[in-house]
Amino acid sequence: IGGLVTRGYYGCSADVRYVYYVPRTDGEHLHSRVLRFDRNAPFDHLDSWSAFDEGTPISSQGGAFDGRYLYFAPGYHKDSGPSGSILRHDTTAAFDEAASWVRFDAAALVGDRCRCYDGAVFDGRYVYFVPLEGGDVLRFDTAGDFSDAVAWEAFDRRSLSGIDANGANVGAIFDGRYVYLTPYAHSTVVRYDTTTSFSDSSSWSTFNAAMTSALDCRGYDGAAFDGRFVYFIPFWKGGDAK
């Protein structure tokens, strides 16, 4: 699409008109070539699709939309590994103009543990980034300036009881009050009460779901909310993948 190698995506986000595909790897290289589909046009027409290369070799793993801006959760830089460089696109501006795209380096400006995220979720004001490799939960206040570190804060989950400090998470869900982190290859679900202080450990709780209903409930990838229940999507419980 658009003369770019548009392969290898990890999740989607949508605004009122477009669906955006989150760039990860084309099978050989990590990339930031965002793919976009116009929902007002035929799905199988080439002209319904467009792509833009932000140019930085950093993979993304999921994203979130706040009503205007689209945020891409940073994964890995092809040279330096786990990245904290968050890419944001202004959906009210031209898709194919570099000025519509900006980055914020949370690892440099908030804390070195703010690296490698898998999924993001928006609660109406804040965007939360989900730590994949045991780092800090990261939050951005959309009422603030994206480029200002004051609008960002991080929470170190290692302060919580009953949690593996290195426990990975993939994706999150918001139910109108709570944000739930999806446990990857383990069984501990972390929940944050958005009506309370982000930095206070008492605002956070954990539940070990192992052996729920006498089943080995470990290893999920993403979650969904139906208005009452939160569903965790089964993936891999850890150990030997075979």
PDB file of C-alpha atoms in Angstrom:
ATOM      1  CA  ILE A   1       0.000   0.000   0.000  1.00  0.00           C
ATOM      2  CA  GLY A   2       1.398   3.411  -0.952  1.00  0.00           C
ATOM      3  CA  GLY A   3       4.586   1.774  -2.176  1.00  0.00           C
ATOM      4  CA  LEU A   4       5.440   0.581   1.355  1.00  0.00           C
ATOM      5  CA  VAL A   5       5.939  -2.928   2.697  1.00  0.00           C
ATOM      6  CA  THR A   6       2.688  -3.152   4.650  1.00  0.00           C
ATOM      7  CA  ARG A   7       3.039  -6.492   6.424  1.00  0.00           C
ATOM      8  CA  GLY A   8       3.091  -7.393  10.073  1.00  0.00           C
ATOM      9  CA  TYR A   9       0.625  -5.689  12.418  1.00  0.00           C
ATOM     10  CA  TYR A  10      -0.377  -6.142  16.062  1.00  0.00           C
ATOM     11  CA  GLY A  11      -3.846  -4.951  16.896  1.00  0.00           C
ATOM     12  CA  CYS A  12      -6.063  -2.172  15.539  1.00  0.00           C
ATOM     13  CA  SER A  13      -7.604   1.076  16.720  1.00  0.00           C
ATOM     14  CA  ALA A  14     -10.437   3.029  15.155  1.00  0.00           C
ATOM     15  CA  ASP A  15     -11.719   6.581  15.074  1.00  0.00           C
ATOM     16  CA  VAL A  16     -15.059   7.709  13.621  1.00  0.00           C
ATOM     17  CA  ARG A  17     -14.055   6.908  10.040  1.00  0.00           C
ATOM     18  CA  TYR A  18     -10.789   4.970   9.857  1.00  0.00           C
ATOM     19  CA  VAL A  19      -9.332   1.711  11.155  1.00  0.00           C
ATOM     20  CA  TYR A  20      -5.610   1.920  11.949  1.00  0.00           C
ATOM     21  CA  TYR A  21      -3.365  -1.153  11.994  1.00  0.00           C
ATOM     22  CA  VAL A  22      -0.572  -1.066  14.576  1.00  0.00           C
ATOM     23  CA  PRO A  23       2.879  -1.769  13.034  1.00  0.00           C
ATOM     24  CA  ARG A  24       5.147  -4.380  14.532  1.00  0.00           C
ATOM     25  CA  THR A  25       7.358  -6.474  12.216  1.00  0.00           C
ATOM     26  CA  ASP A  26       7.275  -7.312   8.521  1.00  0.00           C
ATOM     27  CA  GLY A  27       8.874 -10.686   9.178  1.00  0.00           C
ATOM     28  CA  GLU A  28      12.410  -9.360   8.857  1.00  0.00           C
ATOM     29  CA  HIS A  29      12.470  -5.887  10.411  1.00  0.00           C
ATOM     30  CA  LEU A  30      10.665  -3.959  13.134  1.00  0.00           C
ATOM     31  CA  HIS A  31       8.842  -1.031  11.555  1.00  0.00           C
ATOM     32  CA  SER A  32       6.511   1.934  12.061  1.00  0.00           C
ATOM     33  CA  ARG A  33       4.535   1.805   8.807  1.00  0.00           C
ATOM     34  CA  VAL A  34       0.968   2.487   9.938  1.00  0.00           C
ATOM     35  CA  LEU A  35      -1.766   1.050   7.716  1.00  0.00           C
ATOM     36  CA  ARG A  36      -5.178   2.731   7.499  1.00  0.00           C
ATOM     37  CA  PHE A  37      -8.541   1.608   6.089  1.00  0.00           C
ATOM     38  CA  ASP A  38     -11.370   4.005   5.216  1.00  0.00           C
ATOM     39  CA  ARG A  39     -14.617   2.435   6.479  1.00  0.00           C
ATOM     40  CA  ASN A  40     -16.647   4.645   4.129  1.00  0.00           C
ATOM     41  CA  ALA A  41     -15.068   2.919   1.138  1.00  0.00           C
ATOM     42  CA  PRO A  42     -15.193  -0.653  -0.247  1.00  0.00           C
ATOM     43  CA  PHE A  43     -13.040  -3.050   1.772  1.00  0.00           C
ATOM     44  CA  ASP A  44     -11.553  -4.738  -1.296  1.00  0.00           C
ATOM     45  CA  HIS A  45     -10.571  -1.580  -3.227  1.00  0.00           C
ATOM     46  CA  LEU A  46      -6.934  -0.533  -3.190  1.00  0.00           C
ATOM     47  CA  ASP A  47      -7.905   3.141  -2.957  1.00  0.00           C
ATOM     48  CA  SER A  48      -9.660   2.467   0.370  1.00  0.00           C
ATOM     49  CA  TRP A  49      -6.291   1.874   1.996  1.00  0.00           C
ATOM     50  CA  SER A  50      -3.353   4.148   2.801  1.00  0.00           C
ATOM     51  CA  ALA A  51      -0.089   3.855   4.707  1.00  0.00           C
ATOM     52  CA  PHE A  52       2.412   6.179   6.349  1.00  0.00           C
ATOM     53  CA  ASP A  53       5.941   5.415   7.514  1.00  0.00           C
ATOM     54  CA  GLU A  54       6.803   7.397  10.646  1.00  0.00           C
ATOM     55  CA  GLY A  55      10.344   6.251  10.003  1.00  0.00           C
ATOM     56  CA  THR A  56      11.585   5.024  13.393  1.00  0.00           C
ATOM     57  CA  PRO A  57      12.388   1.285  13.606  1.00  0.00           C
ATOM     58  CA  ILE A  58      10.340   0.749  16.756  1.00  0.00           C
ATOM     59  CA  SER A  59       7.616  -1.867  16.883  1.00  0.00           C
ATOM     60  CA  SER A  60       4.260  -1.135  18.478  1.00  0.00           C
ATOM     61  CA  GLN A  61       2.021  -3.553  20.381  1.00  0.00           C
ATOM     62  CA  GLY A  62      -1.539  -2.266  20.497  1.00  0.00           C
ATOM     63  CA  GLY A  63      -2.878   1.226  20.897  1.00  0.00           C
ATOM     64  CA  ALA A  64      -5.643   3.474  22.202  1.00  0.00           C
ATOM     65  CA  PHE A  65      -7.807   6.318  20.864  1.00  0.00           C
ATOM     66  CA  ASP A  66      -8.892   9.239  23.068  1.00  0.00           C
ATOM     67  CA  GLY A  67     -11.388  10.875  20.721  1.00  0.00           C
ATOM     68  CA  ARG A  68      -8.778  12.829  18.776  1.00  0.00           C
ATOM     69  CA  TYR A  69      -5.366  11.276  19.195  1.00  0.00           C
ATOM     70  CA  LEU A  70      -4.211   7.737  18.497  1.00  0.00           C
ATOM     71  CA  TYR A  71      -1.480   6.350  20.778  1.00  0.00           C
ATOM     72  CA  PHE A  72       0.774   3.437  19.839  1.00  0.00           C
ATOM     73  CA  ALA A  73       2.202   1.321  22.684  1.00  0.00           C
ATOM     74  CA  PRO A  74       5.982   1.006  22.148  1.00  0.00           C
ATOM     75  CA  GLY A  75       7.566  -2.436  21.961  1.00  0.00           C
ATOM     76  CA  TYR A  76      11.162  -2.788  20.804  1.00  0.00           C
ATOM     77  CA  HIS A  77      13.728  -0.715  18.943  1.00  0.00           C
ATOM     78  CA  LYS A  78      15.562  -2.810  16.370  1.00  0.00           C
ATOM     79  CA  ASP A  79      18.964  -1.823  17.810  1.00  0.00           C
ATOM     80  CA  SER A  80      18.488  -0.944  21.483  1.00  0.00           C
ATOM     81  CA  GLY A  81      15.718  -3.364  22.515  1.00  0.00           C
ATOM     82  CA  PRO A  82      12.797  -2.470  24.815  1.00  0.00           C
ATOM     83  CA  SER A  83      11.596   1.037  24.014  1.00  0.00           C
ATOM     84  CA  GLY A  84       9.639   3.723  25.822  1.00  0.00           C
ATOM     85  CA  SER A  85       9.104   5.903  22.751  1.00  0.00           C
ATOM     86  CA  ILE A  86       5.347   6.427  22.391  1.00  0.00           C
ATOM     87  CA  LEU A  87       4.053   7.439  18.983  1.00  0.00           C
ATOM     88  CA  ARG A  88       0.954   9.678  18.737  1.00  0.00           C
ATOM     89  CA  HIS A  89      -1.079  10.633  15.676  1.00  0.00           C
ATOM     90  CA  ASP A  90      -3.477  13.570  15.458  1.00  0.00           C
ATOM     91  CA  THR A  91      -6.437  12.114  13.551  1.00  0.00           C
ATOM     92  CA  THR A  92      -7.768  15.604  12.748  1.00  0.00           C
ATOM     93  CA  ALA A  93      -4.633  16.342  10.706  1.00  0.00           C
ATOM     94  CA  ALA A  94      -3.346  14.900   7.454  1.00  0.00           C
ATOM     95  CA  PHE A  95      -2.456  11.230   7.745  1.00  0.00           C
ATOM     96  CA  ASP A  96       0.527  11.493   5.400  1.00  0.00           C
ATOM     97  CA  GLU A  97       2.227  14.551   6.916  1.00  0.00           C
ATOM     98  CA  ALA A  98       5.120  14.124   9.331  1.00  0.00           C
ATOM     99  CA  ALA A  99       3.823  16.993  11.487  1.00  0.00           C
ATOM    100  CA  SER A 100       0.766  14.869  12.368  1.00  0.00           C
ATOM    101  CA  TRP A 101       2.993  12.375  14.166  1.00  0.00           C
ATOM    102  CA  VAL A 102       5.008  12.987  17.360  1.00  0.00           C
ATOM    103  CA  ARG A 103       6.893  10.850  19.884  1.00  0.00           C
ATOM    104  CA  PHE A 104       7.412  11.016  23.643  1.00  0.00           C
ATOM    105  CA  ASP A 105      10.252   9.045  25.225  1.00  0.00           C
ATOM    106  CA  ALA A 106       8.874   7.881  28.584  1.00  0.00           C
ATOM    107  CA  ALA A 107      12.025   5.887  29.402  1.00  0.00           C
ATOM    108  CA  ALA A 108      14.119   9.055  29.219  1.00  0.00           C
ATOM    109  CA  LEU A 109      11.643  11.541  30.676  1.00  0.00           C
ATOM    110  CA  VAL A 110       9.538   9.572  33.205  1.00  0.00           C
ATOM    111  CA  GLY A 111      11.622   6.591  34.317  1.00  0.00           C
ATOM    112  CA  ASP A 112      13.929   3.963  32.876  1.00  0.00           C
ATOM    113  CA  ARG A 113      11.434   1.204  33.778  1.00  0.00           C
ATOM    114  CA  CYS A 114       8.911   2.740  31.359  1.00  0.00           C
ATOM    115  CA  ARG A 115       9.736   0.441  28.460  1.00  0.00           C
ATOM    116  CA  CYS A 116       8.040  -2.206  26.352  1.00  0.00           C
ATOM    117  CA  TYR A 117       4.265  -2.071  26.510  1.00  0.00           C
ATOM    118  CA  ASP A 118       1.635  -4.392  25.121  1.00  0.00           C
ATOM    119  CA  GLY A 119      -1.709  -2.661  24.822  1.00  0.00           C
ATOM    120  CA  ALA A 120      -3.210   0.608  25.999  1.00  0.00           C
ATOM    121  CA  VAL A 121      -6.606   1.674  27.289  1.00  0.00           C
ATOM    122  CA  PHE A 122      -8.421   5.020  27.682  1.00  0.00           C
ATOM    123  CA  ASP A 123     -10.732   5.768  30.644  1.00  0.00           C
ATOM    124  CA  GLY A 124     -12.186   9.065  29.437  1.00  0.00           C
ATOM    125  CA  ARG A 125      -9.278  11.197  30.583  1.00  0.00           C
ATOM    126  CA  TYR A 126      -6.166   9.060  31.014  1.00  0.00           C
ATOM    127  CA  VAL A 127      -4.399   6.676  28.667  1.00  0.00           C
ATOM    128  CA  TYR A 128      -2.799   3.671  30.399  1.00  0.00           C
ATOM    129  CA  PHE A 129       0.029   1.648  28.872  1.00  0.00           C
ATOM    130  CA  VAL A 130       0.313  -2.036  29.828  1.00  0.00           C
ATOM    131  CA  PRO A 131       3.808  -3.298  30.782  1.00  0.00           C
ATOM    132  CA  LEU A 132       4.905  -6.453  28.958  1.00  0.00           C
ATOM    133  CA  GLU A 133       8.298  -7.124  30.535  1.00  0.00           C
ATOM    134  CA  GLY A 134       7.604  -6.369  34.188  1.00  0.00           C
ATOM    135  CA  GLY A 135       8.145  -2.618  33.995  1.00  0.00           C
ATOM    136  CA  ASP A 136       5.991   0.171  35.384  1.00  0.00           C
ATOM    137  CA  VAL A 137       2.391   0.904  34.429  1.00  0.00           C
ATOM    138  CA  LEU A 138       2.468   4.216  32.556  1.00  0.00           C
ATOM    139  CA  ARG A 139      -0.313   6.814  32.463  1.00  0.00           C
ATOM    140  CA  PHE A 140      -0.793   9.966  30.380  1.00  0.00           C
ATOM    141  CA  ASP A 141      -3.187  12.769  31.316  1.00  0.00           C
ATOM    142  CA  THR A 142      -4.869  13.833  28.060  1.00  0.00           C
ATOM    143  CA  ALA A 143      -5.718  17.184  29.676  1.00  0.00           C
ATOM    144  CA  GLY A 144      -1.996  17.911  29.695  1.00  0.00           C
ATOM    145  CA  ASP A 145       0.705  18.484  27.104  1.00  0.00           C
ATOM    146  CA  PHE A 146       1.891  15.277  25.432  1.00  0.00           C
ATOM    147  CA  SER A 147       5.491  16.541  25.336  1.00  0.00           C
ATOM    148  CA  ASP A 148       5.539  17.609  29.009  1.00  0.00           C
ATOM    149  CA  ALA A 149       6.754  15.007  31.516  1.00  0.00           C
ATOM    150  CA  VAL A 150       4.424  16.567  34.105  1.00  0.00           C
ATOM    151  CA  ALA A 151       1.460  15.023  32.252  1.00  0.00           C
ATOM    152  CA  TRP A 152       2.919  11.541  32.727  1.00  0.00           C
ATOM    153  CA  GLU A 153       3.303   9.266  35.734  1.00  0.00           C
ATOM    154  CA  ALA A 154       4.319   5.678  36.384  1.00  0.00           C
ATOM    155  CA  PHE A 155       3.359   3.085  38.978  1.00  0.00           C
ATOM    156  CA  ASP A 156       5.747   0.350  40.112  1.00  0.00           C
ATOM    157  CA  ARG A 157       3.704  -2.839  40.544  1.00  0.00           C
ATOM    158  CA  ARG A 158       6.485  -4.443  42.584  1.00  0.00           C
ATOM    159  CA  SER A 159       4.991  -2.739  45.643  1.00  0.00           C
ATOM    160  CA  LEU A 160       1.856  -4.903  45.421  1.00  0.00           C
ATOM    161  CA  SER A 161       1.459  -8.091  47.436  1.00  0.00           C
ATOM    162  CA  GLY A 162       0.866 -11.399  45.727  1.00  0.00           C
ATOM    163  CA  ILE A 163       2.418 -10.378  42.430  1.00  0.00           C
ATOM    164  CA  ASP A 164       5.374 -11.624  40.420  1.00  0.00           C
ATOM    165  CA  ALA A 165       7.523  -8.517  39.998  1.00  0.00           C
ATOM    166  CA  ASN A 166       8.419  -9.675  36.489  1.00  0.00           C
ATOM    167  CA  GLY A 167       4.904 -10.772  35.579  1.00  0.00           C
ATOM    168  CA  ALA A 168       4.083  -9.833  32.004  1.00  0.00           C
ATOM    169  CA  ASN A 169       0.759  -8.391  30.866  1.00  0.00           C
ATOM    170  CA  VAL A 170      -0.778  -8.232  27.408  1.00  0.00           C
ATOM    171  CA  GLY A 171      -3.679  -5.838  27.003  1.00  0.00           C
ATOM    172  CA  ALA A 172      -6.119  -4.253  29.438  1.00  0.00           C
ATOM    173  CA  ILE A 173      -9.796  -3.432  29.702  1.00  0.00           C
ATOM    174  CA  PHE A 174     -11.762  -0.606  31.346  1.00  0.00           C
ATOM    175  CA  ASP A 175     -15.220  -1.299  32.824  1.00  0.00           C
ATOM    176  CA  GLY A 176     -16.226   2.282  33.619  1.00  0.00           C
ATOM    177  CA  ARG A 177     -14.394   2.351  36.932  1.00  0.00           C
ATOM    178  CA  TYR A 178     -11.608  -0.232  37.019  1.00  0.00           C
ATOM    179  CA  VAL A 179      -8.722  -0.963  34.681  1.00  0.00           C
ATOM    180  CA  TYR A 180      -7.780  -4.665  34.535  1.00  0.00           C
ATOM    181  CA  LEU A 181      -4.356  -5.830  33.303  1.00  0.00           C
ATOM    182  CA  THR A 182      -4.407  -9.139  31.423  1.00  0.00           C
ATOM    183  CA  PRO A 183      -1.905 -11.680  32.851  1.00  0.00           C
ATOM    184  CA  TYR A 184       0.403 -13.276  30.296  1.00  0.00           C
ATOM    185  CA  ALA A 185       1.750 -16.778  31.101  1.00  0.00           C
ATOM    186  CA  HIS A 186       0.725 -16.435  34.761  1.00  0.00           C
ATOM    187  CA  SER A 187      -2.470 -16.203  36.800  1.00  0.00           C
ATOM    188  CA  THR A 188      -2.386 -12.903  38.721  1.00  0.00           C
ATOM    189  CA  VAL A 189      -4.850 -10.255  37.548  1.00  0.00           C
ATOM    190  CA  VAL A 190      -4.021  -6.669  38.548  1.00  0.00           C
ATOM    191  CA  ARG A 191      -6.807  -4.105  38.915  1.00  0.00           C
ATOM    192  CA  TYR A 192      -6.679  -0.328  39.392  1.00  0.00           C
ATOM    193  CA  ASP A 193      -9.535   1.794  40.775  1.00  0.00           C
ATOM    194  CA  THR A 194      -9.563   4.898  38.551  1.00  0.00           C
ATOM    195  CA  THR A 195     -11.518   6.904  41.150  1.00  0.00           C
ATOM    196  CA  THR A 196      -8.490   6.837  43.474  1.00  0.00           C
ATOM    197  CA  SER A 197      -4.870   7.965  43.456  1.00  0.00           C
ATOM    198  CA  PHE A 198      -2.747   6.352  40.740  1.00  0.00           C
ATOM    199  CA  SER A 199       0.393   6.434  42.876  1.00  0.00           C
ATOM    200  CA  ASP A 200      -1.177   4.924  46.020  1.00  0.00           C
ATOM    201  CA  SER A 201      -0.686   1.155  46.386  1.00  0.00           C
ATOM    202  CA  SER A 202      -4.089   0.895  48.090  1.00  0.00           C
ATOM    203  CA  SER A 203      -5.695   1.894  44.768  1.00  0.00           C
ATOM    204  CA  TRP A 204      -4.432  -1.353  43.279  1.00  0.00           C
ATOM    205  CA  SER A 205      -5.477  -4.922  43.995  1.00  0.00           C
ATOM    206  CA  THR A 206      -4.524  -8.375  42.763  1.00  0.00           C
ATOM    207  CA  PHE A 207      -6.329 -11.679  42.369  1.00  0.00           C
ATOM    208  CA  ASN A 208      -4.697 -15.035  41.729  1.00  0.00           C
ATOM    209  CA  ALA A 209      -7.082 -16.768  39.339  1.00  0.00           C
ATOM    210  CA  ALA A 210      -5.223 -20.097  39.383  1.00  0.00           C
ATOM    211  CA  MET A 211      -7.598 -23.088  39.733  1.00  0.00           C
ATOM    212  CA  THR A 212     -10.738 -20.974  39.295  1.00  0.00           C
ATOM    213  CA  SER A 213     -13.620 -23.462  38.766  1.00  0.00           C
ATOM    214  CA  ALA A 214     -10.983 -26.196  39.265  1.00  0.00           C
ATOM    215  CA  LEU A 215      -9.239 -25.183  36.011  1.00  0.00           C
ATOM    216  CA  ASP A 216      -5.640 -24.138  35.470  1.00  0.00           C
ATOM    217  CA  CYS A 217      -6.401 -20.485  34.684  1.00  0.00           C
ATOM    218  CA  ARG A 218      -3.048 -19.092  33.616  1.00  0.00           C
ATOM    219  CA  GLY A 219      -1.984 -17.208  30.514  1.00  0.00           C
ATOM    220  CA  TYR A 220      -4.282 -14.757  28.735  1.00  0.00           C
ATOM    221  CA  ASP A 221      -3.967 -12.299  25.848  1.00  0.00           C
ATOM    222  CA  GLY A 222      -6.418  -9.404  25.915  1.00  0.00           C
ATOM    223  CA  ALA A 223      -9.808  -8.985  27.538  1.00  0.00           C
ATOM    224  CA  ALA A 224     -13.345  -7.827  26.707  1.00  0.00           C
ATOM    225  CA  PHE A 225     -16.146  -6.195  28.691  1.00  0.00           C
ATOM    226  CA  ASP A 226     -19.869  -6.735  27.952  1.00  0.00           C
ATOM    227  CA  GLY A 227     -21.366  -4.215  30.376  1.00  0.00           C
ATOM    228  CA  ARG A 228     -21.218  -6.533  33.371  1.00  0.00           C
ATOM    229  CA  PHE A 229     -18.582  -9.212  32.945  1.00  0.00           C
ATOM    230  CA  VAL A 230     -14.894  -9.000  32.029  1.00  0.00           C
ATOM    231  CA  TYR A 231     -13.676 -11.905  29.902  1.00  0.00           C
ATOM    232  CA  PHE A 232     -10.009 -12.853  29.667  1.00  0.00           C
ATOM    233  CA  ILE A 233      -8.945 -14.451  26.386  1.00  0.00           C
ATOM    234  CA  PRO A 234      -6.979 -17.712  26.828  1.00  0.00           C
ATOM    235  CA  PHE A 235      -3.565 -17.907  25.206  1.00  0.00           C
ATOM    236  CA  TRP A 236      -0.553 -19.572  26.916  1.00  0.00           C
ATOM    237  CA  LYS A 237      -0.009 -20.655  30.511  1.00  0.00           C
ATOM    238  CA  GLY A 238       3.805 -20.497  30.408  1.00  0.00           C
ATOM    239  CA  GLY A 239       6.478 -23.150  30.455  1.00  0.00           C
ATOM    240  CA  ASP A 240       7.107 -25.331  27.415  1.00  0.00           C
ATOM    241  CA  ALA A 241       5.040 -23.925  24.537  1.00  0.00           C
ATOM    242  CA  LYS A 242       4.696 -27.454  23.144  1.00  0.00           C
TER     243      LYS A 242
END
